[in-house]
mmCIF file of C-alpha atoms and ligand atoms in Angstrom:
data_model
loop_
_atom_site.group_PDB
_atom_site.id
_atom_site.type_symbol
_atom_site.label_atom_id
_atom_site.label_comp_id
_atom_site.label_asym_id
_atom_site.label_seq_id
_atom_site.Cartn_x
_atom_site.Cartn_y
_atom_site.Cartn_z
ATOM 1 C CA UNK B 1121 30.592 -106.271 -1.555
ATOM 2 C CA UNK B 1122 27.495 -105.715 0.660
ATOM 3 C CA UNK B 1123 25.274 -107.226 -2.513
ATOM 4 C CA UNK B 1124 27.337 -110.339 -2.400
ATOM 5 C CA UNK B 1125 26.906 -110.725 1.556
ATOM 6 C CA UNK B 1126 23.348 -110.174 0.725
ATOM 7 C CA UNK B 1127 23.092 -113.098 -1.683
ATOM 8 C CA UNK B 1128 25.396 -115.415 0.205
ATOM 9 C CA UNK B 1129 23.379 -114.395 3.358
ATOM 10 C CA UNK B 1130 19.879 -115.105 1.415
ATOM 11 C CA UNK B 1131 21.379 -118.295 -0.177
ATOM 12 C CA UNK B 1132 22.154 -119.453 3.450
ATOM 13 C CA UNK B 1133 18.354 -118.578 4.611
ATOM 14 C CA UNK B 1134 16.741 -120.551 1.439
ATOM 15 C CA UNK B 1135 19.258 -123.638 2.444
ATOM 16 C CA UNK B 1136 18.364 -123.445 6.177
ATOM 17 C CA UNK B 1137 14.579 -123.445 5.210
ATOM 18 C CA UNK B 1138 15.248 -126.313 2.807
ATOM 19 C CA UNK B 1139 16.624 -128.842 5.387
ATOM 20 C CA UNK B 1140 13.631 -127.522 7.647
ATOM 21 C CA UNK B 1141 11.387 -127.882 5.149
ATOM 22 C CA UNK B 1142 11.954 -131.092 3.282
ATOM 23 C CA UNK B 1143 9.876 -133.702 3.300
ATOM 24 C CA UNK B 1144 10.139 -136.885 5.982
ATOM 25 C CA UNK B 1145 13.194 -134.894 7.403
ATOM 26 C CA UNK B 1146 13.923 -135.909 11.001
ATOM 27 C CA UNK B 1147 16.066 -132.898 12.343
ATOM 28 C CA UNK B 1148 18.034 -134.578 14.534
ATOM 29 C CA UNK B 1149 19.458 -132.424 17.706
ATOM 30 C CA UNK B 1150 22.978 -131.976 15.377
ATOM 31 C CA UNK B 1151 20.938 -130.691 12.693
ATOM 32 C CA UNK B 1152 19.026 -128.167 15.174
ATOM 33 C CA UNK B 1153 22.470 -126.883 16.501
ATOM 34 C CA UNK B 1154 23.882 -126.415 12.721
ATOM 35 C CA UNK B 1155 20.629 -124.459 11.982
ATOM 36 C CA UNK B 1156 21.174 -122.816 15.231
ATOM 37 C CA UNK B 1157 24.816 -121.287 14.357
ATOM 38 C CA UNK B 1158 24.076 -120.520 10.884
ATOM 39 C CA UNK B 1159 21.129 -118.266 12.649
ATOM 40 C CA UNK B 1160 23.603 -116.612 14.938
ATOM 41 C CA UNK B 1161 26.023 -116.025 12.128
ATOM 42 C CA UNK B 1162 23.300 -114.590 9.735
ATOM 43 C CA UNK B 1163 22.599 -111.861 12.737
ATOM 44 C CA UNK B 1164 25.760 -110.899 12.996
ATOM 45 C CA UNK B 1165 26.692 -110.679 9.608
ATOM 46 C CA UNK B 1166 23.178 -108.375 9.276
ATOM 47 C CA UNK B 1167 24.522 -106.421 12.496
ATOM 48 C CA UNK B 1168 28.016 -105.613 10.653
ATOM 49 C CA UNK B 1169 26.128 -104.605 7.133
ATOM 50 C CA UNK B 1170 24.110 -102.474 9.708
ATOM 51 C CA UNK B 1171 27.133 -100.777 10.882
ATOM 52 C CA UNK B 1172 28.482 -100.582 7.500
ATOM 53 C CA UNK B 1173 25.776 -99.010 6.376
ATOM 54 C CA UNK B 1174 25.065 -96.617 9.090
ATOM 55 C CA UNK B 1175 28.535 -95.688 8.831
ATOM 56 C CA UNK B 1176 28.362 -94.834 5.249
ATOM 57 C CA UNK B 1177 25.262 -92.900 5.980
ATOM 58 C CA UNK B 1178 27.237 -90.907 8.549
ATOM 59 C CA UNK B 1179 29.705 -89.726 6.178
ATOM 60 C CA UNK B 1180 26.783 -88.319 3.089
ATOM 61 C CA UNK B 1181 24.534 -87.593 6.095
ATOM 62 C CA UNK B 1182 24.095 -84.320 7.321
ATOM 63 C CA UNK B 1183 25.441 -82.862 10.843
ATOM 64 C CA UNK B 1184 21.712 -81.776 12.332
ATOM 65 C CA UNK B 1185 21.253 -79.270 15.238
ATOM 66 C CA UNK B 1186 17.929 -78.883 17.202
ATOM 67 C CA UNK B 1187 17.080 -75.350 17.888
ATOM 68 C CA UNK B 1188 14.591 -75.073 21.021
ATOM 69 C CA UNK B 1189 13.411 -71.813 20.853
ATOM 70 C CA UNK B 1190 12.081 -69.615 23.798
ATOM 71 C CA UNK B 1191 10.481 -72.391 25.931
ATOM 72 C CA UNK B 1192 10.554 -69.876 29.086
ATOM 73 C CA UNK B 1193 7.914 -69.860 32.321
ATOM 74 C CA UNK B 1194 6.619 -66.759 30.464
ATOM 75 C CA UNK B 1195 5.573 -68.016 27.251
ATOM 76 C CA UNK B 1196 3.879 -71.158 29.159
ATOM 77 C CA UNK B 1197 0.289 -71.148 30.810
ATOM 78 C CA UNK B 1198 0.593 -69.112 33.815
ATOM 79 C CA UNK B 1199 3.442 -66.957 32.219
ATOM 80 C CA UNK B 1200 2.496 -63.121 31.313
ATOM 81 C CA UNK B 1201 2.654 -63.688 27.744
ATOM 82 C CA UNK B 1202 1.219 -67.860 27.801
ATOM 83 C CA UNK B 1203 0.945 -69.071 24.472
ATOM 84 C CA UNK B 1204 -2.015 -71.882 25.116
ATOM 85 C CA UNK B 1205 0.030 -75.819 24.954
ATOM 86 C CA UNK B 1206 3.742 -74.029 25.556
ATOM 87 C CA UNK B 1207 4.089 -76.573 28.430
ATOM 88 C CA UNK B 1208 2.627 -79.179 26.438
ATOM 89 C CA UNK B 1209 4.937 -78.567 23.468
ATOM 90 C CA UNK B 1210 8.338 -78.511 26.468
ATOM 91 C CA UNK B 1211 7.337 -81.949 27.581
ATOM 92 C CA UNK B 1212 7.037 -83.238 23.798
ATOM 93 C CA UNK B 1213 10.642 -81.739 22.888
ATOM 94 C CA UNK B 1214 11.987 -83.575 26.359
ATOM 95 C CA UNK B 1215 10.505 -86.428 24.721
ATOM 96 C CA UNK B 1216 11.703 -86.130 21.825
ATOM 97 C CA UNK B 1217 14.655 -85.525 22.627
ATOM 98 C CA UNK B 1218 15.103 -88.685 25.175
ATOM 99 C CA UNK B 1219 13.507 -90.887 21.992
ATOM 100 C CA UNK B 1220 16.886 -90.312 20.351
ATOM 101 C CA UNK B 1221 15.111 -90.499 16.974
ATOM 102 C CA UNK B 1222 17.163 -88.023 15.845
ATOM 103 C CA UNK B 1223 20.783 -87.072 16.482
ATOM 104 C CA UNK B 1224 21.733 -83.458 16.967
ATOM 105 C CA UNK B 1225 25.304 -82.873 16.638
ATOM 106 C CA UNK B 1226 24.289 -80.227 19.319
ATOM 107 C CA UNK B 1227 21.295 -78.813 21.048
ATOM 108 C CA UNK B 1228 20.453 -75.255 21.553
ATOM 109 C CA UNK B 1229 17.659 -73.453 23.790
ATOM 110 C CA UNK B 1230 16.932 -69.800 22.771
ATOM 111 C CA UNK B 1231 16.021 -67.595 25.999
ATOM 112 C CA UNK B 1232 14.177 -64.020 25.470
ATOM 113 C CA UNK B 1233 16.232 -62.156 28.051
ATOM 114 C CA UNK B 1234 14.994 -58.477 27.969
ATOM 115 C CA UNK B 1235 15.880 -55.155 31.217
ATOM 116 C CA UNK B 1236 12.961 -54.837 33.470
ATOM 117 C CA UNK B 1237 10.364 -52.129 32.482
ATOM 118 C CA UNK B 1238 11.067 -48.627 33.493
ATOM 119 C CA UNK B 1239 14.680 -49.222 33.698
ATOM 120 C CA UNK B 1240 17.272 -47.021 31.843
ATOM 121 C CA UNK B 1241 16.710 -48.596 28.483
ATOM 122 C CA UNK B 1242 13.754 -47.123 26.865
ATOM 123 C CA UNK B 1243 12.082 -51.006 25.701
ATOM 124 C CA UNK B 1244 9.844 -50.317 22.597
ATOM 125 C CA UNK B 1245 8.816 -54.054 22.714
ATOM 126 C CA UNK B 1246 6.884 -53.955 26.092
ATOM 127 C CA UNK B 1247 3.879 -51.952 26.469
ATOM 128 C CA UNK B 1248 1.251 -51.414 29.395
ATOM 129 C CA UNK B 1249 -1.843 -51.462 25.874
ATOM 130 C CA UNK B 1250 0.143 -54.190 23.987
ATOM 131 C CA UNK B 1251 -1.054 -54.736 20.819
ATOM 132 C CA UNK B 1252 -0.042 -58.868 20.592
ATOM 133 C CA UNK B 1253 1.595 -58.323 17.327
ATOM 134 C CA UNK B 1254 4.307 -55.433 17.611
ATOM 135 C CA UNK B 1255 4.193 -55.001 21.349
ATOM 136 C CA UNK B 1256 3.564 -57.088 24.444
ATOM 137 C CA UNK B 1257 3.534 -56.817 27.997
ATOM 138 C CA UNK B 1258 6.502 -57.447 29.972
ATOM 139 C CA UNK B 1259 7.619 -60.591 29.813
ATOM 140 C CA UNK B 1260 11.229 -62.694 29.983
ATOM 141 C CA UNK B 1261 12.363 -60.279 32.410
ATOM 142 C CA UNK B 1262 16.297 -61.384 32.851
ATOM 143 C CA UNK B 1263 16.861 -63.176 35.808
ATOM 144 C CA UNK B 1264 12.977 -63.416 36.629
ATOM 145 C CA UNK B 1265 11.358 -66.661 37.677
ATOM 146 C CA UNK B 1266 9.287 -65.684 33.776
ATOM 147 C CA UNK B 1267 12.465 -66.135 31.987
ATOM 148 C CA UNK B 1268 13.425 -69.230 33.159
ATOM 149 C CA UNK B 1269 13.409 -72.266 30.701
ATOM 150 C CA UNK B 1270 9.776 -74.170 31.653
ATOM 151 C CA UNK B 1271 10.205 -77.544 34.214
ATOM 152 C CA UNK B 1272 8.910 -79.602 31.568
ATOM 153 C CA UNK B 1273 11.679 -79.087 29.415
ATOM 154 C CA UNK B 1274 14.651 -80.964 29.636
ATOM 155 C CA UNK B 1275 17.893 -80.823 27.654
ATOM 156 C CA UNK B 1276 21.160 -82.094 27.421
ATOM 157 C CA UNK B 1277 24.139 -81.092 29.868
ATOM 158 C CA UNK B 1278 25.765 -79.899 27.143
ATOM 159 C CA UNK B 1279 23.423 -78.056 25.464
ATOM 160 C CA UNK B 1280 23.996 -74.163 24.534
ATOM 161 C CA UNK B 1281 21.921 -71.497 25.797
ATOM 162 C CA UNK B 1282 21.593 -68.412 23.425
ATOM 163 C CA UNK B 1283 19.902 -65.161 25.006
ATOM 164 C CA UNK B 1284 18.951 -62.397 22.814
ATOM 165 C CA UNK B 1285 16.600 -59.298 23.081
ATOM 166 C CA UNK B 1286 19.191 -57.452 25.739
ATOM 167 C CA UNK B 1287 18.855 -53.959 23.854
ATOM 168 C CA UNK B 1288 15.937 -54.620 21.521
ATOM 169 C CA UNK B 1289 13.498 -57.015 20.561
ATOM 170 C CA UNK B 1290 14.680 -59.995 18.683
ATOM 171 C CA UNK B 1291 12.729 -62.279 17.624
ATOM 172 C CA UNK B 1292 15.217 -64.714 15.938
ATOM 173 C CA UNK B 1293 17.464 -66.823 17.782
ATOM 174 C CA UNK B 1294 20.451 -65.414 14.947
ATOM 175 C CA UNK B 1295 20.549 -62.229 16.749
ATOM 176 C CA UNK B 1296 21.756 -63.679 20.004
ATOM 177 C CA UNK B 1297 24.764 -64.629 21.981
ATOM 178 C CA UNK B 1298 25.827 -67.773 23.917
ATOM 179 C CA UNK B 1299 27.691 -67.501 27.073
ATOM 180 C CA UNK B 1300 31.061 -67.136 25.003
ATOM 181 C CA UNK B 1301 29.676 -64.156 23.154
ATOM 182 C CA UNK B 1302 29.755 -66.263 19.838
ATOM 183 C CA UNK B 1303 26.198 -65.878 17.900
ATOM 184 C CA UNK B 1304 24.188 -68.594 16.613
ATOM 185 C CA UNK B 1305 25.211 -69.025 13.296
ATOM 186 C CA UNK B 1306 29.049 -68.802 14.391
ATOM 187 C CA UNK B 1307 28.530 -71.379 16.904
ATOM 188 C CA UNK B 1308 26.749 -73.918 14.548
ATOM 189 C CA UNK B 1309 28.716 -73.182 12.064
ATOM 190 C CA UNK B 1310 32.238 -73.927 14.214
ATOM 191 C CA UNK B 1311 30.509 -77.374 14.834
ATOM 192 C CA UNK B 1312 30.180 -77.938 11.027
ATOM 193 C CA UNK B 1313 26.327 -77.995 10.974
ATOM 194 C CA UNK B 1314 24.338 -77.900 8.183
ATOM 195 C CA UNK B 1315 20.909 -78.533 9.143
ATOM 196 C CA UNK B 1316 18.780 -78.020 11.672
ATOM 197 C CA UNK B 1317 15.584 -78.578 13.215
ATOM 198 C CA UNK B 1318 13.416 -75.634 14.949
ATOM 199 C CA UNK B 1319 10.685 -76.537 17.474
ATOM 200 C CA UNK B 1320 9.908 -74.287 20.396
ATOM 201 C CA UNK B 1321 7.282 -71.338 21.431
ATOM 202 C CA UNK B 1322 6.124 -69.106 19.610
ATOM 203 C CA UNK B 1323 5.429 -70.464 16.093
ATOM 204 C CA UNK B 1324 4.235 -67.010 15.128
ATOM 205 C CA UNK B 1325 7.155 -64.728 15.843
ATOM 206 C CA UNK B 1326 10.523 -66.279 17.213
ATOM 207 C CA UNK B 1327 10.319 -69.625 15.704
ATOM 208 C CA UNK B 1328 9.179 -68.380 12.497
ATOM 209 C CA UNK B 1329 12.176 -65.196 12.236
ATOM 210 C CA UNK B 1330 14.450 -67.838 13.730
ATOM 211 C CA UNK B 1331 13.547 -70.874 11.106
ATOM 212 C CA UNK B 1332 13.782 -67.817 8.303
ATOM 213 C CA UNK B 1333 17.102 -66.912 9.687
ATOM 214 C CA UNK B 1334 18.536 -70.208 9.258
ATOM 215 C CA UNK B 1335 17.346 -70.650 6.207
ATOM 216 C CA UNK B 1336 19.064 -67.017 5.247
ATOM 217 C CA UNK B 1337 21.866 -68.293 6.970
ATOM 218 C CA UNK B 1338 22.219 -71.482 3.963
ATOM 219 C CA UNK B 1339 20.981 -74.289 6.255
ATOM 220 C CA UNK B 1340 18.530 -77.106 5.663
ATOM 221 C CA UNK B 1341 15.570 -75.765 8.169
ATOM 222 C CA UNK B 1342 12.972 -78.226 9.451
ATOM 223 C CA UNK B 1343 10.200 -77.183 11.711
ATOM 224 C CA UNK B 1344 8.365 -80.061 13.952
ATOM 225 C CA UNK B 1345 5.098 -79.432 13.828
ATOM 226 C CA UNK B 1346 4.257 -80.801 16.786
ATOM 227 C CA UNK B 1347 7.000 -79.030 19.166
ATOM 228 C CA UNK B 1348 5.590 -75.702 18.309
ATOM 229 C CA UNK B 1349 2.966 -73.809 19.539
ATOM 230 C CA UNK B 1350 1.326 -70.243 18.480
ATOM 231 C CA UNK B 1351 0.111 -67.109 19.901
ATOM 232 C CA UNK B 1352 -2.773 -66.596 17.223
ATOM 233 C CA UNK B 1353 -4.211 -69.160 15.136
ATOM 234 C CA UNK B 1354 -4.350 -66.345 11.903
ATOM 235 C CA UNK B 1355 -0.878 -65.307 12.555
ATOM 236 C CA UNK B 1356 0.231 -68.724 13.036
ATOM 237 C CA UNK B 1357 -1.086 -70.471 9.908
ATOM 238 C CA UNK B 1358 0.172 -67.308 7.814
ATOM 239 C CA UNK B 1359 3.794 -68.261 9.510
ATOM 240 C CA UNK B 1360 3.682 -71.708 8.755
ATOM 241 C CA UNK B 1361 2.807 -70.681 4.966
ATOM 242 C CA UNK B 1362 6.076 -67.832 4.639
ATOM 243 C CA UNK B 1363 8.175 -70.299 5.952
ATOM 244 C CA UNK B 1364 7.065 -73.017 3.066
ATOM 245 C CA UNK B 1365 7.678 -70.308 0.675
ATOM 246 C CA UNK B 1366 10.840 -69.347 1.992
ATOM 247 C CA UNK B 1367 12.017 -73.779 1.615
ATOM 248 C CA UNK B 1368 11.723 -74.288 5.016
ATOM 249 C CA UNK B 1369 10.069 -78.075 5.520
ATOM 250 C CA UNK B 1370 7.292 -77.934 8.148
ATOM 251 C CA UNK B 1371 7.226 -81.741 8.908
HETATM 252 C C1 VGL S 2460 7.968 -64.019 21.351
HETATM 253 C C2 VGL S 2460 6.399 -62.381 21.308
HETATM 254 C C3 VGL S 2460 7.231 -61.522 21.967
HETATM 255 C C4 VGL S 2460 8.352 -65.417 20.995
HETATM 256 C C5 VGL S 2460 8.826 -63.178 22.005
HETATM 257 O O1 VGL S 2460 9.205 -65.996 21.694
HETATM 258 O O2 VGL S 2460 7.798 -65.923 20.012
HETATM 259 N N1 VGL S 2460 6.765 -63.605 21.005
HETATM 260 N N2 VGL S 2460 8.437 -61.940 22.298
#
């Protein structure tokens, strides 16, 4: 049906350009105003096949989640663990995000959410001599000015903040909770996703175990190159190539 609206449609078009066209016409006002409707009508008949269409697409398409991982005060210039761009990269995902280029079926912002130092939970992952690879200094403190997401980012209202790294480090967004208690892959999967995209700080370690995770977890994983930022340039490019390996698309 939508190849015969397409003919009749391009018919109309080759018609309309005929009377414009032909030689020693005079079109008269009448002509003008005939030309005129059978423009409006040819728009919205390509508006409806545009609907169609889109509609169509809907139903084969798939139901896409963006995953903003980490984009905390801490992992942003200034923070005690600063990857170099994090603020840069929370301003590109608010724009991103406000482009509406994409539609996410639901948007969720991974926060590192670890007990202060010296408290009663011995915290492997924070060290006063941290190596930058197995242990850092403290950072993401919960309910510290560090752990809050960055000003630059903004999300949706409804957007669903996971926190992980309570007990232990955790470097993938899988191994944490929203506010309900319900983990990451429950919660996406209750919303019948089946893709998603993974942008956030730091390319390295959470975005890469988190983009991995998904990927474990049977979802189509895409990583926006541009909304991520590393700690190391090494470590980084060595991410970017495991998570290639592992069929994750790094676009
Ligand atoms: C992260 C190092 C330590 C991250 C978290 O969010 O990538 N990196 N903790």
């Amino acid at each position: 049906m939508r190849s015969s609206t397409k003919r009749a449609a391009t018919g109309i078009i080759l018609a309309g350009g005929l009377v414009l066209l032909r030689p020693g016409t005079h079109a008269n006002s009448a002509a003008r105003h005939q030309i005129d409707l059978v423009g409006r009508r040819l728009r919205q008949v390509a508006g409806r096949l545009r609907g169609v269409s889109y509609r169509m697409r809907g139903r084969r398409e798939m139901r896409r989640a963006l995953i903003v991982v980490d984009v905390q005060n801490d992992f942003c210039p200034g923070g005690s663990l600063a990857v170099e761009n994090g603020d840069i990269v929370a301003s590109r995902i608010s724009q991103w995000l406000a482009s509406g280029d994409e539609h996410y079926e639901r948007v969720v912002a991974t926060m590192d959410w670890h007990p202060p130092p010296g408290g009663p939970v011995p915290f492997a992952h924070f060290s006063d001599n941290p190596d930058y690879a197995t242990t850092w200094p403290p950072h993401c403190i919960q309910g510290s000015a560090g752990a809050d997401l960055h000003p630059n980012l903004s999300l949706p209202a409804d957007a669903i903040i996971v926190r992980k790294g309570q007990a232990a480090a955790a470097y993938s967004g899988f191994e944490g909770h929203d506010e309900q208690d319900r983990s990451l892959a429950e919660l996406l999967r209750s919303a019948g996703i089946d893709s998603v995209d993974v942008v956030g700080l730091a390319t390295d370690y959470c975005v890469k175990a988190t983009a991995m995770d998904a990927k474990a977890n049977g979802l189509s994983v895409r990583v926006l190159s541009r909304l991520i930022a590393g700690v190391a340039p090494d470590s980084t490019e060595r991410a970017l190539d495991e998570m290639r390996a592992a069929g994750v698309t790094v676009r």
